[in-house]
Amino acid sequence: MSKPHKSITAQDVADYAGVSRAVVSRALSDNGSIAPETKAKVIAAARALGYQVNFLAQGLNRKRSQLIGVVVARIKDPFRSSLLEGLIHTIQRRGYQALVTEVGSEKDLESTLRQFTQFRVSGVIVTSGQPPAALVDECVQFKIPVVGINRHLDIPAVDFVCSDNQQGAALATAQLLESGCHSFAWLNCQSSTWAGIQRGVAFEQTLARARHAPKSLKRIIADQDGYDGGEAAALAFDLSQGLPDGIFCANAQLACGFLDGMRQRGFDAPKDFHLIGFDNTPQTAQYSYRLTTLNQDIPALCSEVLNCLESRNKSPNQAARLITVPVSLVLRHTSPDIHLG
Amino acid sequence: MSKPHKSITAQDVADYAGVSRAVVSRALSDNGSIAPETKAKVIAAARALGYQVNFLAQGLNRKRSQLIGVVVARIKDPFRSSLLEGLIHTIQRRGYQALVTEVGSEKDLESTLRQFTQFRVSGVIVTSGQPPAALVDECVQFKIPVVGINRHLDIPAVDFVCSDNQQGAALATAQLLESGCHSFAWLNCQSSTWAGIQRGVAFEQTLARARHAPKSLKRIIADQDGYDGGEAAALAFDLSQGLPDGIFCANAQLACGFLDGMRQRGFDAPKDFHLIGFDNTPQTAQYSYRLTTLNQDIPALCSEVLNCLESRNKSPNQAARLITVPVSLVLRHTSPDIHLG
DNA sequence: TTGAAAGCGCTACCAT
DNA sequence: ATGGTAGCGCTTTCAA
């Protein structure tokens, strides 16, 4: 049982190794020239003493911590938690640490971004909310790179990484058309994310461009997001003009809810309609749903995000980039593979 | 468009307000005596200049950052992401920031804990893995409080906050007995968490203590955790001796998978058996599952966790505590309320 | 290659 | 109540 000891500093290591503090710093950070044997000696000393760099002091000096700020919202939503998991994993793999902040409102985002700068983070990842230009400007002034996921605003010096919503919509449209669907519906919620809106627009466009005669397209707008929103939308759906037979959903949660809502009214997919959702969440693979979905490549998204961060750390003034990550169609029960049928 | 400006320091505020740096520090931290009007003057100056404390410098000085380290694993698991959401929310509400680290193995935990100390975190929350005594000792030496959730080891100076597994098992047993179940089963996975094991033990004990004759109890051990594990266990279940009619699950994911697995074999709850799971995850409320579960009071858990942290920061040498948080039974379709039946 | 020394921005102690 | 000042532990010139 050791006493509450004073923590070991670089000076202790220096004394132990018989060198100066400066040499210790160089030995441990590969920065500045140092004789190989001196370096080995210092590293041995550091190990012997159990020396740990004080990140606070290091960051204060370097004017940059090895922290990366991550802005999230509604973590318990399945897709978001998968994305967060991927981000944290990637952040750690690249030698950083994740400073995770949950925001409820745009106003939260403001103070959050401010706190990030106060910690001199090496980068900021925004997965929710729209960074107010003024605040981003503040980050830019601190030379802190900012990157957004699955959203895109035209903010100077801010990069964005997005799943390919166009391609997703095209894949879904093709699948529904090939399956012989005639009347279509698009399901989204009010207060949709930017990505959701894009998907809807792309769906309408792809459908309009389809070779054969124009198809009917109904827009279903749920009052709220998530499973509950989708379920309520299904329960409230006006069936007097029949049920569309090809339905595309802005996200998987809405889709699962919609499916369950329709089941409560005696309809089911693929018997009565085809259903495709975005976001291949674990739940969509389960026996009770087996939802055909568009898979977002989370590892690729995360990897690109960190590439952006690191690249902009090197050259802060490069033009803002928009990186698009391909999606893929996962065929399951709610709109089966016609080639297997 | 402002230039990459030098950041504003306490000295700038001091100059602007016509006072010394020390006064600025006092004005902003309520620490040390200061004339009300001076304080107001400083605060006005700080606001005018847009001054932001440098947390790195502050932490270096105070020997403590306002960071709280959170150790998690498999974030995308529904209960875990809900818990993480609660933790982050609570951490922020109390004026800290969450440093979130994902661990895969015990070895990860070691380096993680070390990194936390390097950031001089104000506390460590362990939601996964078992903190190795030696490392915890290191934290203790830095006077960093450590608290674990839903696990309990007898480590000096480490507090634990747990949902009441005993009570949960008792509630489940009572419900199953009152519903007239005769043969029972306990479903868990190999490599279960500490909490899962506790629940199983408590279930067996409660059942054994039940007033009427001893009941049959079968243990089903899935090869893996989660939905897939539960489903596989159901598909592999030996039906030659019939299906138990009262089944209790270590967690909701296993339960959902088991239910779906049984459905694939033509059985369903509550028709053929009653099913109760732990963890009231959002998914269990959905129409396709409507699982009777034991609800963990996440806000209460999180609140207690931070209470422990703050309390131990005040008096580091107090005895280790184990705080138990009540659970509640949420009656749904897979084991309905008999009083409504 | 190495060491001395000047900060990084802040807090806290000690005089005043 | 206020101001001067000595660090916190580290990095990074600049000389030697």
XYZ file of C-alpha atoms (C1' of nucleotides) in Angstrom:
714
model
C 0.000 0.000 0.000
C 1.767 3.130 -1.161
C 1.076 6.551 0.210
C -0.634 9.300 -1.754
C 2.575 9.974 -3.601
C 3.590 13.072 -5.469
C 3.274 12.262 -9.126
C 6.420 11.576 -11.080
C 7.496 14.425 -13.327
C 9.850 14.727 -16.228
C 12.346 16.219 -13.805
C 12.364 13.014 -11.779
C 13.090 11.030 -14.900
C 15.814 13.489 -15.866
C 17.480 13.167 -12.480
C 17.247 9.397 -12.545
C 18.723 9.215 -16.049
C 21.295 11.886 -15.335
C 20.152 14.196 -18.119
C 18.150 17.405 -18.370
C 14.412 17.825 -18.506
C 14.673 18.899 -22.125
C 16.247 15.637 -23.145
C 13.470 13.707 -21.476
C 10.935 15.609 -23.481
C 12.774 14.874 -26.709
C 13.250 11.217 -25.921
C 9.567 10.729 -25.324
C 8.171 12.815 -28.140
C 10.521 12.058 -31.058
C 10.947 15.770 -31.405
C 14.416 17.271 -31.773
C 17.651 15.400 -32.125
C 18.884 13.031 -29.495
C 21.542 10.321 -29.314
C 20.020 6.863 -29.650
C 21.673 5.614 -26.482
C 20.595 8.662 -24.501
C 17.082 8.097 -25.723
C 17.169 4.466 -24.643
C 18.492 5.466 -21.263
C 15.715 7.985 -20.761
C 13.026 5.577 -21.851
C 14.381 2.989 -19.449
C 14.364 5.548 -16.665
C 10.805 6.576 -17.504
C 9.665 2.989 -17.424
C 11.515 2.280 -14.203
C 9.854 5.204 -12.486
C 6.460 4.628 -14.077
C 6.459 8.081 -15.547
C 3.272 9.351 -17.188
C 3.151 12.575 -19.153
C 0.788 15.131 -17.715
C -1.527 15.773 -20.663
C -2.714 19.036 -19.188
C 0.774 20.503 -19.106
C 1.593 19.018 -22.472
C -1.511 20.477 -24.042
C -0.986 23.833 -22.441
C 2.397 23.988 -24.036
C 1.557 22.586 -27.418
C -1.617 24.676 -27.472
C -3.445 21.540 -28.434
C -4.660 18.564 -26.457
C -5.064 15.085 -27.853
C -8.771 15.417 -27.232
C -11.346 15.309 -30.011
C -14.740 16.784 -29.287
C -17.759 14.793 -30.445
C -21.184 16.406 -30.564
C -24.037 13.943 -30.350
C -27.757 13.863 -29.623
C -30.167 11.111 -28.624
C -27.434 8.569 -28.214
C -29.802 5.747 -27.464
C -31.153 5.844 -30.983
C -29.721 2.679 -32.567
C -28.049 4.232 -35.568
C -26.575 7.041 -33.569
C -25.144 4.756 -30.942
C -23.587 2.604 -33.639
C -22.069 5.689 -35.194
C -20.815 6.923 -31.855
C -19.271 3.553 -31.173
C -17.480 3.705 -34.498
C -16.274 7.225 -33.895
C -14.918 6.549 -30.448
C -13.217 3.440 -31.695
C -11.568 5.273 -34.574
C -10.613 8.218 -32.414
C -8.823 5.918 -30.012
C -7.138 3.943 -32.734
C -5.616 7.129 -34.043
C -4.235 8.115 -30.683
C -6.819 10.633 -29.531
C -9.422 10.628 -26.806
C -13.098 11.363 -27.225
C -14.672 14.257 -25.388
C -18.346 13.470 -25.907
C -21.031 16.074 -25.444
C -24.740 15.663 -25.823
C -26.676 18.586 -27.167
C -30.399 19.150 -26.929
C -30.679 22.421 -28.755
C -28.668 24.650 -31.037
C -27.966 26.755 -28.010
C -26.298 23.790 -26.330
C -24.136 23.411 -29.376
C -22.843 26.893 -28.881
C -21.628 26.433 -25.353
C -20.364 22.977 -26.216
C -18.229 24.228 -29.040
C -16.912 26.866 -26.689
C -15.947 24.299 -24.093
C -14.190 22.301 -26.746
C -12.026 25.269 -27.603
C -11.308 25.747 -23.918
C -9.844 22.282 -23.878
C -7.863 23.054 -27.031
C -9.225 19.978 -28.730
C -7.493 18.717 -31.860
C -10.762 18.534 -33.724
C -14.533 18.663 -33.499
C -16.947 16.126 -34.942
C -20.550 17.226 -35.287
C -23.069 14.420 -35.658
C -26.054 16.465 -34.685
C -27.209 20.009 -35.030
C -25.994 22.631 -37.358
C -22.893 24.413 -36.180
C -23.662 28.118 -36.091
C -21.306 29.886 -38.456
C -20.092 32.301 -35.796
C -19.009 29.530 -33.477
C -17.333 27.541 -36.168
C -15.485 30.707 -36.952
C -14.256 30.684 -33.394
C -12.927 27.168 -33.850
C -11.296 28.130 -37.098
C -9.553 30.975 -35.358
C -8.125 28.505 -32.890
C -7.188 26.445 -35.937
C -9.423 23.656 -34.713
C -10.764 21.597 -37.603
C -14.487 20.927 -37.656
C -16.151 18.140 -39.588
C -19.823 17.218 -39.868
C -21.341 13.799 -40.519
C -24.450 13.182 -42.590
C -25.219 16.819 -43.005
C -23.900 19.490 -45.252
C -23.917 23.225 -44.965
C -21.785 25.485 -46.920
C -19.512 26.717 -44.200
C -16.033 27.787 -45.185
C -13.273 25.558 -43.860
C -15.657 22.905 -42.540
C -15.546 19.469 -44.121
C -18.459 17.090 -44.349
C -18.666 13.343 -44.675
C -21.968 11.906 -45.871
C -23.429 8.593 -46.827
C -24.521 8.686 -50.431
C -28.191 9.497 -50.139
C -28.611 9.813 -53.899
C -27.240 6.383 -54.476
C -29.319 5.001 -51.646
C -32.488 6.417 -53.090
C -31.555 5.064 -56.511
C -30.941 1.582 -55.124
C -34.233 1.641 -53.286
C -36.147 2.934 -56.288
C -34.665 0.301 -58.571
C -35.477 -2.457 -56.129
C -39.063 -1.316 -55.699
C -39.594 -0.894 -59.434
C -38.081 -4.247 -60.269
C -40.301 -5.820 -57.673
C -43.271 -4.497 -59.609
C -44.431 -1.759 -57.275
C -46.833 0.736 -58.818
C -47.789 3.247 -56.183
C -45.185 4.694 -53.922
C -44.896 6.444 -50.624
C -42.155 8.307 -48.870
C -42.166 8.293 -45.069
C -40.342 10.900 -43.078
C -41.009 12.948 -39.985
C -41.503 16.618 -39.482
C -38.322 18.088 -38.087
C -36.306 15.646 -40.133
C -32.555 15.716 -40.218
C -30.802 17.106 -43.240
C -29.998 13.587 -44.389
C -33.630 12.543 -44.205
C -34.708 15.421 -46.384
C -32.026 14.645 -48.940
C -33.167 11.074 -49.144
C -36.732 12.153 -49.810
C -35.757 14.577 -52.524
C -33.525 12.002 -54.155
C -36.277 9.395 -54.016
C -38.739 11.700 -55.750
C -36.224 12.612 -58.393
C -35.140 9.077 -59.093
C -38.721 7.959 -59.305
C -39.616 10.782 -61.676
C -36.700 9.896 -63.900
C -37.636 6.222 -64.079
C -38.126 4.921 -67.584
C -41.798 4.053 -67.455
C -44.799 6.286 -66.978
C -44.819 8.582 -63.919
C -45.781 6.772 -60.793
C -47.951 7.988 -57.987
C -46.040 9.144 -54.929
C -47.560 9.907 -51.591
C -45.713 11.731 -48.835
C -46.315 10.522 -45.326
C -45.062 12.887 -42.694
C -44.983 11.565 -39.138
C -45.488 13.989 -36.284
C -42.433 12.710 -34.510
C -39.291 10.807 -35.303
C -38.393 7.287 -34.316
C -40.378 4.107 -33.847
C -43.309 5.833 -32.214
C -43.574 8.326 -35.029
C -43.607 5.595 -37.643
C -46.163 3.546 -35.760
C -48.470 6.533 -35.285
C -48.173 7.393 -38.962
C -49.235 3.891 -39.922
C -52.145 3.892 -37.520
C -53.326 7.245 -38.824
C -52.800 6.455 -42.483
C -55.857 7.077 -44.652
C -56.590 3.822 -46.441
C -59.531 5.072 -48.449
C -57.353 5.247 -51.549
C -55.615 1.997 -50.760
C -52.144 1.285 -49.503
C -49.111 2.208 -51.617
C -47.155 -0.893 -52.488
C -43.652 0.570 -52.438
C -42.680 2.489 -49.344
C -39.337 4.130 -48.665
C -38.422 5.425 -45.210
C -36.037 8.136 -44.119
C -34.640 5.868 -41.421
C -34.898 2.434 -39.902
C -36.683 3.445 -36.738
C -39.530 5.067 -38.636
C -39.694 1.988 -40.841
C -39.923 -0.470 -37.959
C -42.630 1.594 -36.324
C -44.552 1.912 -39.554
C -44.363 -1.814 -40.141
C -45.651 -2.573 -36.669
C -48.390 0.004 -37.082
C -49.551 -1.589 -40.291
C -49.428 -5.026 -38.715
C -51.834 -3.780 -36.100
C -54.200 -2.926 -38.941
C -53.817 -6.329 -40.513
C -51.265 -5.478 -43.194
C -47.777 -6.809 -43.498
C -44.735 -6.656 -45.717
C -43.952 -8.020 -48.203
C -47.455 -9.445 -48.541
C -49.281 -6.125 -48.826
C -46.480 -3.705 -49.541
C -42.739 -3.464 -49.891
C -40.789 -1.485 -47.340
C -37.229 -0.167 -47.479
C -35.581 1.931 -44.822
C -32.329 3.792 -44.462
C -29.753 2.834 -41.800
C -29.072 -0.834 -41.417
C -29.471 -0.921 -37.644
C -29.072 -4.217 -35.787
C -32.773 -4.294 -35.072
C -33.701 -4.383 -38.737
C -31.976 -7.737 -39.053
C -34.091 -9.316 -36.343
C -36.639 -11.985 -37.166
C -39.612 -9.826 -36.284
C -38.598 -7.121 -38.758
C -36.197 -8.448 -41.387
C -36.269 -5.068 -43.007
C -34.655 -4.392 -46.335
C -32.400 -1.422 -45.686
C -29.622 0.719 -47.004
C -26.493 0.037 -45.067
C -24.361 2.981 -44.051
C -20.723 2.048 -43.962
C -19.925 3.278 -40.484
C -16.232 2.277 -40.417
C -15.699 4.118 -43.705
C -17.568 7.188 -42.468
C -15.499 7.313 -39.297
C -12.278 6.759 -41.120
C -13.013 9.592 -43.549
C -13.956 11.870 -40.700
C -10.609 11.406 -39.044
C -8.828 11.770 -42.330
C -10.462 15.151 -42.751
C -9.498 16.200 -39.261
C -5.886 15.203 -39.645
C -5.582 16.562 -43.137
C -6.952 19.923 -42.093
C -4.649 20.004 -39.135
C -1.783 19.845 -41.594
C -3.143 22.401 -44.025
C -5.833 24.454 -42.296
C -6.618 26.639 -45.250
C -7.533 24.038 -47.812
C -10.953 24.299 -49.432
C -13.907 22.741 -47.647
C -14.558 19.205 -48.800
C -17.642 17.062 -49.112
C -16.843 13.388 -48.988
C -19.468 10.898 -50.054
C -19.428 7.345 -48.773
C -21.211 4.625 -50.767
C -24.143 2.765 -49.251
C -25.337 -0.726 -50.080
C -28.708 -2.361 -50.257
C -29.322 -5.185 -47.794
C -32.141 -7.277 -49.117
C -34.341 -8.838 -46.501
C -37.898 -9.941 -46.082
C -39.785 -6.631 -46.453
C -38.613 -6.334 -50.052
C -37.003 -9.600 -51.013
C -34.411 -10.271 -53.666
C -36.368 -10.843 -56.860
C -33.561 -12.912 -58.295
C -34.009 -15.444 -55.558
C -37.795 -15.368 -55.706
C -13.789 37.780 -40.906
C -11.310 38.012 -38.064
C -7.732 36.869 -38.308
C -6.343 33.865 -36.472
C -6.155 35.896 -33.274
C -4.124 35.198 -30.215
C -6.491 33.903 -27.604
C -7.582 36.213 -24.836
C -5.961 35.524 -21.487
C -6.733 36.501 -17.938
C -4.045 39.147 -18.275
C -5.973 40.821 -21.074
C -9.058 40.928 -18.909
C -7.016 42.273 -16.017
C -5.600 45.071 -18.148
C -9.001 45.929 -19.555
C -10.594 46.049 -16.125
C -7.634 47.804 -14.568
C -6.975 45.122 -11.980
C -4.469 42.328 -11.471
C -4.569 38.815 -12.905
C -5.200 37.455 -9.434
C -8.367 39.456 -9.088
C -9.628 38.144 -12.385
C -9.123 34.616 -11.186
C -11.050 35.322 -8.003
C -13.856 37.088 -9.772
C -14.430 34.169 -12.065
C -14.012 31.337 -9.624
C -15.702 32.588 -6.455
C -12.548 31.738 -4.628
C -11.010 34.268 -2.273
C -12.495 37.545 -1.217
C -13.309 40.278 -3.667
C -15.368 43.470 -3.618
C -18.730 43.003 -5.288
C -18.223 45.970 -7.562
C -14.747 44.831 -8.583
C -16.161 41.454 -9.363
C -18.861 42.973 -11.517
C -16.288 45.072 -13.304
C -14.139 42.053 -14.059
C -17.051 40.005 -15.235
C -18.103 42.803 -17.537
C -14.588 43.023 -18.904
C -14.430 39.283 -19.436
C -17.702 39.353 -21.301
C -16.651 42.344 -23.369
C -13.484 40.613 -24.449
C -15.085 37.222 -24.889
C -12.683 35.694 -22.417
C -12.666 31.912 -22.010
C -10.719 30.156 -19.307
C -8.081 27.796 -20.635
C -9.108 24.528 -19.008
C -5.705 23.010 -19.590
C -3.942 25.700 -17.582
C -6.669 25.683 -14.984
C -6.461 21.946 -14.575
C -2.701 21.975 -14.442
C -2.872 24.367 -11.558
C -5.734 22.847 -9.667
C -4.267 19.395 -10.302
C -7.683 18.354 -11.457
C -9.586 18.849 -14.677
C -13.337 19.036 -14.932
C -13.220 15.866 -16.964
C -14.860 12.643 -15.865
C -13.646 9.448 -17.462
C -16.295 6.963 -18.552
C -15.343 3.399 -19.429
C -17.790 1.688 -21.743
C -18.007 -1.334 -24.024
C -20.289 -2.298 -26.894
C -22.032 1.043 -26.903
C -24.488 0.057 -29.581
C -26.140 -2.398 -27.245
C -29.474 -0.739 -26.417
C -29.220 -0.771 -22.648
C -25.649 0.380 -22.659
C -26.332 3.275 -24.974
C -29.248 4.344 -22.814
C -27.028 4.213 -19.778
C -24.280 6.140 -21.523
C -26.779 8.762 -22.583
C -27.898 9.125 -18.994
C -24.352 9.331 -17.716
C -23.254 11.963 -20.183
C -26.352 13.972 -19.480
C -25.813 13.857 -15.750
C -22.117 14.587 -16.056
C -22.860 17.695 -18.049
C -25.621 18.837 -15.753
C -23.189 18.774 -12.875
C -20.643 20.870 -14.686
C -18.226 18.229 -15.910
C -17.345 16.887 -19.309
C -17.329 13.249 -20.342
C -14.135 11.633 -21.540
C -15.517 8.430 -23.025
C -13.336 5.431 -23.683
C -14.338 2.134 -25.164
C -12.566 -0.948 -23.909
C -12.428 -4.337 -25.546
C -10.388 -6.185 -22.995
C -9.151 -5.877 -19.468
C -5.851 -4.811 -20.913
C -7.530 -1.849 -22.595
C -8.959 -0.909 -19.256
C -5.494 -0.612 -17.862
C -4.174 1.846 -20.386
C -7.462 3.691 -20.321
C -7.358 4.202 -16.617
C -3.812 5.414 -17.025
C -4.807 7.951 -19.637
C -7.548 9.180 -17.385
C -5.054 9.912 -14.668
C -2.884 11.714 -17.192
C -5.759 14.072 -17.793
C -6.235 14.478 -14.050
C -9.906 13.581 -14.338
C -12.192 14.394 -11.431
C -13.566 10.889 -11.419
C -13.822 7.585 -13.245
C -17.006 5.693 -14.010
C -16.648 2.050 -14.962
C -19.620 0.529 -16.753
C -17.716 -2.381 -18.168
C -14.873 -4.595 -17.167
C -13.420 -5.117 -13.772
C -10.943 -2.483 -12.721
C -7.712 -4.264 -11.822
C -6.905 -3.519 -8.223
C -3.431 -2.231 -9.029
C -4.719 0.377 -11.413
C -7.459 1.506 -9.152
C -4.791 1.934 -6.573
C -3.063 4.280 -8.949
C -6.232 6.341 -9.237
C -6.625 6.365 -5.517
C -3.107 7.666 -5.166
C -4.010 10.540 -7.411
C -7.090 10.914 -5.229
C -9.297 10.193 -8.204
C -12.573 8.607 -7.143
C -13.657 5.482 -9.001
C -17.197 4.166 -9.137
C -18.601 1.098 -10.867
C -22.103 0.541 -12.200
C -23.965 -2.760 -12.103
C -21.024 -4.678 -10.850
C -19.481 -5.110 -7.468
C -16.064 -6.130 -6.394
C -14.669 -5.628 -3.012
C -12.077 -3.021 -3.800
C -11.136 -0.598 -1.066
C -12.153 2.991 -1.736
C -14.214 2.126 -4.808
C -17.962 2.704 -4.669
C -20.524 0.746 -6.613
C -24.019 1.580 -7.766
C -26.245 -1.317 -8.766
C -29.785 -1.944 -9.791
C -31.449 -4.200 -7.274
C -31.072 -7.600 -8.867
C -32.527 -9.388 -5.849
C -35.659 -7.324 -5.955
C -35.876 -7.755 -9.710
C -35.668 -11.505 -9.432
C -38.266 -11.455 -6.672
C -40.668 -9.373 -8.748
C -40.223 -11.662 -11.725
C -40.670 -14.803 -9.641
C -43.814 -13.475 -8.029
C -45.274 -12.496 -11.364
C -44.544 -15.880 -12.906
C -45.901 -17.771 -9.916
C -49.048 -15.702 -9.728
C -49.563 -16.300 -13.398
C -49.643 -19.999 -12.666
C -46.354 -21.051 -14.152
C -45.143 -24.471 -13.071
C -41.864 -25.156 -14.793
C -39.221 -22.501 -14.993
C -36.161 -21.621 -16.972
C -33.349 -19.161 -16.541
C -31.680 -17.836 -19.688
C -28.232 -16.311 -19.608
C -25.143 -16.435 -21.747
C -21.719 -17.815 -21.087
C -19.374 -14.954 -20.311
C -22.208 -13.139 -18.589
C -21.703 -9.855 -16.799
C -21.588 -9.784 -13.052
C -25.107 -8.419 -12.974
C -26.425 -11.249 -15.125
C -24.985 -13.858 -12.794
C -26.466 -12.126 -9.762
C -29.877 -12.141 -11.341
C -29.674 -15.845 -12.013
C -28.610 -16.680 -8.486
C -31.339 -14.491 -7.050
C -33.938 -16.097 -9.313
C -33.008 -19.572 -8.178
C -33.038 -18.559 -4.557
C -36.342 -16.770 -4.719
C -37.903 -19.672 -6.526
C -36.570 -22.141 -4.011
C -37.969 -20.060 -1.179
C -41.408 -19.842 -2.750
C -44.197 -21.080 -0.540
C -45.398 -24.026 -2.595
C -43.617 -27.190 -3.542
C -40.210 -26.908 -5.242
C -40.529 -26.072 -8.889
C -38.452 -27.355 -11.740
C -35.826 -24.980 -12.980
C -33.862 -25.396 -16.149
C -30.777 -23.358 -16.951
C -30.356 -22.291 -20.546
C -26.909 -20.966 -21.329
C -26.505 -19.254 -24.686
C -23.160 -19.442 -26.422
C -23.095 -15.731 -26.986
C -24.728 -12.635 -25.581
C -27.285 -10.422 -27.237
C -30.156 -11.048 -29.609
C -28.283 -13.603 -31.659
C -27.367 -15.580 -28.591
C -30.968 -15.684 -27.418
C -32.254 -16.678 -30.816
C -29.702 -19.464 -31.185
C -30.537 -20.751 -27.727
C -34.211 -20.959 -28.630
C -33.512 -22.704 -31.909
C -31.272 -25.225 -30.175
C -33.545 -25.795 -27.203
C -34.355 -29.434 -26.554
C -38.130 -29.725 -26.544
C -38.304 -33.419 -25.759
C -39.242 -32.630 -22.173
C -41.556 -29.824 -23.181
C -41.177 -26.092 -22.936
C -40.910 -24.421 -19.516
C -43.797 -22.049 -19.004
C -42.033 -19.374 -16.978
C -38.807 -18.011 -18.416
C -36.618 -15.311 -16.920
C -33.821 -13.694 -18.914
C -30.613 -12.007 -17.818
C -31.242 -9.154 -20.194
C -33.639 -7.809 -22.759
C -31.551 -8.598 -25.815
C -31.340 -12.263 -24.955
C -35.068 -12.248 -24.295
C -35.991 -10.684 -27.633
C -33.783 -13.144 -29.469
C -35.201 -16.081 -27.540
C -38.733 -14.981 -28.282
C -38.015 -14.670 -31.978
C -36.279 -18.016 -31.970
C -39.266 -19.691 -30.383
C -41.587 -17.984 -32.822
C -39.631 -19.579 -35.612
C -40.457 -22.919 -34.026
C -44.123 -22.076 -33.759
C -44.231 -21.044 -30.122
C -45.094 -17.640 -28.783
C -45.552 -15.763 -25.542
C -47.764 -15.541 -23.616
C -49.616 -18.324 -25.398
C -47.052 -21.044 -24.830
C -44.866 -19.564 -22.133
C -44.344 -16.463 -20.077
C -41.193 -14.426 -20.627
C -39.625 -11.733 -18.475
C -36.363 -9.978 -19.190
C -34.134 -7.547 -17.377
C -33.464 -4.038 -18.747
C -36.465 -2.180 -20.041
C -34.904 -1.183 -23.376
C -36.941 0.826 -25.891
C -37.165 -2.180 -28.149
C -38.999 -4.260 -25.575
C -41.890 -1.807 -25.730
C -42.347 -2.258 -29.449
C -45.421 -3.993 -30.826
C -43.485 -6.971 -32.137
C -42.076 -7.761 -28.713
C -44.103 -6.150 -25.932
C -41.848 -7.806 -23.450
C -42.526 -7.769 -19.740
C -39.311 -6.437 -18.230
C -37.642 -5.116 -15.162
C -36.975 -1.451 -15.596
C -33.637 -0.094 -14.450
C -33.976 3.446 -13.223
C -31.237 5.001 -15.307
C -31.615 8.586 -14.075
C -31.393 7.351 -10.486
C -28.356 5.211 -11.238
C -26.563 8.111 -12.889
C -27.470 10.492 -10.157
C -26.149 8.135 -7.482
C -22.960 7.614 -9.445
C -22.215 11.298 -9.486
C -23.152 11.619 -5.858
C -20.530 9.004 -5.046
C -17.931 10.772 -7.112
C -18.540 14.144 -5.540
C -18.861 12.752 -2.058
C -15.590 10.898 -2.335
C -13.900 13.955 -3.713
C -14.790 15.679 -0.475
C -13.765 12.843 1.810
C -11.516 10.450 -0.090
C -11.005 8.055 2.765
C -14.566 7.134 3.557
C -15.496 3.455 3.456
C -16.432 1.935 0.112
C -20.155 2.028 -0.482
C -22.576 -0.188 -2.354
C -25.679 1.682 -3.391
C -28.677 -0.272 -4.557
C -31.259 1.306 -6.830
C -34.780 -0.158 -6.945
C -36.116 -1.648 -10.152
C -39.739 -1.941 -11.221
C -41.705 -4.492 -13.150
C -43.179 -3.307 -16.443
C -45.990 -5.624 -17.345
C -46.503 -6.192 -21.025
C -47.740 -8.863 -23.332
C -45.226 -11.659 -22.711
C -46.400 -11.975 -19.121
C -49.508 -9.885 -18.742
C -50.959 -8.305 -15.639
C -53.136 -10.986 -14.064
C -55.240 -8.380 -12.357
C -56.353 -7.074 -15.694
C -56.748 -10.478 -17.241
C 23.728 16.401 -29.066
C 22.706 18.600 -24.887
C 21.313 22.007 -21.162
C 19.595 26.466 -19.542
C 15.863 29.154 -19.524
C 11.716 31.318 -21.115
C 7.288 30.772 -21.223
C 2.141 28.292 -21.901
C -2.260 30.497 -18.799
C -3.763 29.970 -14.571
C -4.194 29.608 -9.279
C -2.991 30.418 -4.630
C -0.201 32.107 -1.165
C 1.604 36.019 1.134
C 2.233 40.537 1.769
C 0.247 44.982 1.609
C -9.779 43.689 -0.710
C -5.990 43.711 -3.747
C -1.451 42.887 -6.169
C 2.951 40.589 -6.630
C 4.811 36.265 -7.347
C 5.964 31.541 -7.227
C 4.942 27.706 -9.201
C 1.816 23.630 -11.913
C 4.706 20.181 -15.632
C 5.876 20.469 -20.016
C 7.874 22.077 -24.711
C 10.910 24.644 -27.304
C 13.935 28.008 -28.678
C 18.734 29.338 -28.210
C 23.555 28.772 -26.887
C 27.109 26.008 -25.802
